[in-house]
Short mmCIF file of C-alpha atoms in Angstrom, two decimals:
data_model
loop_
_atom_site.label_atom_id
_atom_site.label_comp_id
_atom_site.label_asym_id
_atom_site.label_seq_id
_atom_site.Cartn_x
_atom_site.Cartn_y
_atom_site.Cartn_z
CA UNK A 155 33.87 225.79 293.85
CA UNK A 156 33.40 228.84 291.42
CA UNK A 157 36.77 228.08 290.03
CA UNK A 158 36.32 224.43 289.52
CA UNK A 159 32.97 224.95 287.52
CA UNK A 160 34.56 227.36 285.14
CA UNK A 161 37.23 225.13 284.53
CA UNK A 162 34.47 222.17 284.01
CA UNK A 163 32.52 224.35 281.30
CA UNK A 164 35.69 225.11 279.39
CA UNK A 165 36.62 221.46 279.27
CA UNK A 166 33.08 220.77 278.16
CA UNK A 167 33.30 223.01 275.67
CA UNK A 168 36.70 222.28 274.14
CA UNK A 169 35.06 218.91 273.88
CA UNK A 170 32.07 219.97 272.68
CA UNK A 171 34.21 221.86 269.65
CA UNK A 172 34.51 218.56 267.87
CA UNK A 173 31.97 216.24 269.12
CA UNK A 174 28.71 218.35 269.23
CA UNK A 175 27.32 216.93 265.66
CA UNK A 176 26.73 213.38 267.94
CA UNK A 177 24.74 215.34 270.55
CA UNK A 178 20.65 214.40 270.78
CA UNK A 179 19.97 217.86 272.06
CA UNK A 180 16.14 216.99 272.57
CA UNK A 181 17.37 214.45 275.38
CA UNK A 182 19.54 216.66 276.95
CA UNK A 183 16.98 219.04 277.46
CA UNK A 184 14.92 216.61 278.71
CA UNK A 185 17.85 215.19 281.25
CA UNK A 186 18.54 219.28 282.29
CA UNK A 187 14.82 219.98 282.81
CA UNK A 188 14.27 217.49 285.21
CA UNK A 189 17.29 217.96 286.79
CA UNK A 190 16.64 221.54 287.57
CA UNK A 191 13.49 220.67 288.46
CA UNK A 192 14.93 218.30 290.74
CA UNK A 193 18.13 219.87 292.19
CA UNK A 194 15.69 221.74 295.15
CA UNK A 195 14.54 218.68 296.36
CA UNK A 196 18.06 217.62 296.56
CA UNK A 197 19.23 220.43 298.78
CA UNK A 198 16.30 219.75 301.13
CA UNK A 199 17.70 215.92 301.48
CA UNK A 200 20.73 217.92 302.89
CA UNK A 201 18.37 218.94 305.74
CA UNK A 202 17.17 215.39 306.98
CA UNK A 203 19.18 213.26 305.76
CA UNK A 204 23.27 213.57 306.83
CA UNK A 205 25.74 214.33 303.77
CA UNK A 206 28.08 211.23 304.46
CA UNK A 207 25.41 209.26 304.17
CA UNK A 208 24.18 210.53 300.90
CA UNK A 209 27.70 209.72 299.72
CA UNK A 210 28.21 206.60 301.38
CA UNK A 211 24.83 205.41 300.08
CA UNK A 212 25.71 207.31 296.18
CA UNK A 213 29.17 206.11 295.75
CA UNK A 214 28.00 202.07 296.89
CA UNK A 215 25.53 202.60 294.08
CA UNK A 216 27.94 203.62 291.50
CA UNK A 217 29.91 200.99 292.28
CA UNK A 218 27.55 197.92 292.37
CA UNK A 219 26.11 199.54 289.03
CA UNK A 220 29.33 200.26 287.54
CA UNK A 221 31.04 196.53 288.43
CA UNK A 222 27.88 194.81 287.16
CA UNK A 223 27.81 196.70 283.76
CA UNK A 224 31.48 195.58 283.40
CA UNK A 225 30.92 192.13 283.61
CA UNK A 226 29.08 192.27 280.58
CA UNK A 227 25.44 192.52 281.95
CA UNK A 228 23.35 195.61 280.99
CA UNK A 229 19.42 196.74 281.34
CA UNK A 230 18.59 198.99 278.02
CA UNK A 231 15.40 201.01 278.23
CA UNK A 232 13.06 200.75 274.95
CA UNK A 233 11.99 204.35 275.40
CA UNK A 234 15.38 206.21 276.03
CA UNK A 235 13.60 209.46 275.73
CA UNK A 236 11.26 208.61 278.90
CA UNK A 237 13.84 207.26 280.81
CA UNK A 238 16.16 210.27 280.52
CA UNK A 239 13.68 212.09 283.03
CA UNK A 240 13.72 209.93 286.03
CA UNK A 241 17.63 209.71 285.26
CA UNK A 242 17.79 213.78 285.13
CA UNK A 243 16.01 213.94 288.65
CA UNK A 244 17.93 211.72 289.83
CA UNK A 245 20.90 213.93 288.84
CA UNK A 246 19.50 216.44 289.61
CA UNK A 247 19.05 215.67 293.24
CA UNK A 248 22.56 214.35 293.49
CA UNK A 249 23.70 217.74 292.08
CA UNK A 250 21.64 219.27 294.72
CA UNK A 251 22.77 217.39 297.50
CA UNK A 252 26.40 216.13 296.76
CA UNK A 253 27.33 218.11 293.67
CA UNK A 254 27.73 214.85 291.62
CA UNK A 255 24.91 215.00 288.79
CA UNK A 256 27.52 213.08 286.53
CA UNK A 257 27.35 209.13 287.64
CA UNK A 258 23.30 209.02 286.93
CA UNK A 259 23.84 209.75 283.58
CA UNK A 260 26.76 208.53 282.15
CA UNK A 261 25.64 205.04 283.92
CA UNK A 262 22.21 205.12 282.28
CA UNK A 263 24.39 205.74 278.98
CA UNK A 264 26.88 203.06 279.47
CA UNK A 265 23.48 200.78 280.57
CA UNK A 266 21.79 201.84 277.26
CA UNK A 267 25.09 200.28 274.99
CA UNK A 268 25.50 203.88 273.78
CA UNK A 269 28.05 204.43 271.37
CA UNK A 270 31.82 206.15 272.32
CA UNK A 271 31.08 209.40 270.26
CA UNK A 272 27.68 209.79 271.20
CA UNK A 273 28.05 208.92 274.92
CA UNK A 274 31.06 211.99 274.88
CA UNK A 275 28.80 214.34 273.20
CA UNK A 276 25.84 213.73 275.06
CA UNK A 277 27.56 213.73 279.31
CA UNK A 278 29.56 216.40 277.83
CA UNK A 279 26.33 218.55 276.31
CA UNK A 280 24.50 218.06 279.12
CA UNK A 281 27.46 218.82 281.63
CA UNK A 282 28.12 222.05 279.91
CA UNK A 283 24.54 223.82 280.03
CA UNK A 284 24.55 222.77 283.89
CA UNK A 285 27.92 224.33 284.13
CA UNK A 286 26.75 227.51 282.37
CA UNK A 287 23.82 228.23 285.08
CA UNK A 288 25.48 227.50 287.54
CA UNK A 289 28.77 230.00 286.51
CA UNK A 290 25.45 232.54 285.86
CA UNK A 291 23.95 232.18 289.55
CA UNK A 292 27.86 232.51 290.48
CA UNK A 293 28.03 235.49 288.60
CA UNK A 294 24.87 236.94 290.23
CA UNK A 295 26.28 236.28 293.66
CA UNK A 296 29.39 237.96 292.92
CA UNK A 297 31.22 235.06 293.61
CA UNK A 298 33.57 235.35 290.51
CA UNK A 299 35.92 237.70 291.93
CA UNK A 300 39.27 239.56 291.22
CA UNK A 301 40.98 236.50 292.68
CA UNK A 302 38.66 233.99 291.27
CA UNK A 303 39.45 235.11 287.83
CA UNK A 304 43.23 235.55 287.83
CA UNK A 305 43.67 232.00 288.61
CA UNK A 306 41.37 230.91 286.34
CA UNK A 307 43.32 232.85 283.39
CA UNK A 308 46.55 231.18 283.87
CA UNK A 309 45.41 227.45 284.65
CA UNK A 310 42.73 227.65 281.27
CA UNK A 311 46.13 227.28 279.11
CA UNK A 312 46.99 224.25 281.37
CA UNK A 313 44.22 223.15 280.80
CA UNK A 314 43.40 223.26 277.69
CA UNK A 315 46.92 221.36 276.75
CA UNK A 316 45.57 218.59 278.77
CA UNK A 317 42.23 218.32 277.46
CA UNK A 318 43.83 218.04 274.05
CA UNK A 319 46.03 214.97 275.15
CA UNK A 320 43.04 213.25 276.32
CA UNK A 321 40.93 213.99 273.28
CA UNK A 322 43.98 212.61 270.82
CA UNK A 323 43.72 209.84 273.85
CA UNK A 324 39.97 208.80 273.81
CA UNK A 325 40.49 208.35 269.77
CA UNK A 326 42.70 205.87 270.08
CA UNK A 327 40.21 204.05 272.32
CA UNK A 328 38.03 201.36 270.44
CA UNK A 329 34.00 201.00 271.92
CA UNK A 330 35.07 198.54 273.99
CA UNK A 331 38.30 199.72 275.51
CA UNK A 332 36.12 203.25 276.02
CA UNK A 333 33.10 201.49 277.97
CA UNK A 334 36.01 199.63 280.16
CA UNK A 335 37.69 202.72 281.07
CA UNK A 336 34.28 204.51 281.68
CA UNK A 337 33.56 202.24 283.94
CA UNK A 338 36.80 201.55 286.04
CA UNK A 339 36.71 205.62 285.76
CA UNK A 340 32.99 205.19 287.83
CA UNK A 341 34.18 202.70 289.90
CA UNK A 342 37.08 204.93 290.85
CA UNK A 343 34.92 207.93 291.37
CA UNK A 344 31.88 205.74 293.58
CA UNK A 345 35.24 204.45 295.31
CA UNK A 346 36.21 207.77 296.10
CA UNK A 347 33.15 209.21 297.17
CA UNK A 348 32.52 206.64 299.68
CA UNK A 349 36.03 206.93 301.25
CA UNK A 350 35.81 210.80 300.82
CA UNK A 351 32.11 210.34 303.79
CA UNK A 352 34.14 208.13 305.94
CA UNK A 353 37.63 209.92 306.42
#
């Protein structure tokens, strides 16, 4: 887990090098407030309420959401800023819970029409700062280790050569080709997450 956060806040923030200007930092704030507010709560669901069913009960979500904002249908919120905070708890109890604060907000995004370069800057923002607590309360716990390190400092290279494929990719991508792929890409990951509970 330590190793596949640090590689998550790099990405984010090779991403971040050329799409920040697009970021509405007051909203993330608000969507990482509440979702550290909320992320407790989420571990306590662990304790009465059985993990597979969290995901089972998640990943149908994402998909019903996901399918019905790809046929064309969508629910925008007036007051975006509002909304953002029962969208962060919800995050951040998912976080909490399943480790999957992702599919709350980019579907509230996709929901609100948001445009490609602001819908990357924004999941991608927001992503990043919970990335960097969470490496910090890794660090604390001495989790980041000899070994821990070592294979992060030969896959970042890796790494980085693919995030720089899919950037060049995702600019190729017009708004409507990126909200498709966004959403097959949720579809795929509520997909997964269900299967993932009932293996």
């Amino acid at each position: 887990m330590p190793l596949v956060v640090m590689l998550s806040l790099v990405t984010n923030i090779a991403i971040l090098a050329g799409a920040y200007k697009d970021a509405a930092v007051r909203k993330i704030w608000v969507l990482v407030l509440s979702s550290i507010a909320a992320a407790p709560l989420g571990a306590w669901l662990l304790l009465v309420v059985d993990a597979s069913v969290l995901k089972v009960a998640t990943g149908l979500l994402v998909l019903a959401y996901s399918a019905l904002l790809l046929t064309g249908k969508s629910f925008p919120v007036r007051n975006e800023r509002f909304a953002f905070v029962p969208v962060g708890i919800a995050s951040g109890l998912l976080n909490g819970s399943i480790s999957m604060s992702g599919p709350p907000v980019a579907l509230f995004l996709s929901g609100q029409g948001t445009g490609k370069a602001a819908f990357r800057a924004n999941l991608t923002a927001y992503a990043a700062i919970l990335n960097i607590i969470t490496v910090v309360s890794f660090s604390q716990g001495g989790l980041l280790n000899g070994n821990v390190m070592s294979v992060f400092g030969w896959t970042v290279p890796v790494l980085l050569a693919g995030v720089w494929l899919g950037i060049k990719a995702v600019r190729r991508l017009n708004e409507a080709a990126f909200k498709r792929l966004t959403l097959w890409l949720l579809i795929f990951s509520g997909l997964w997450t269900v299967i993932s509970a009932i293996r």
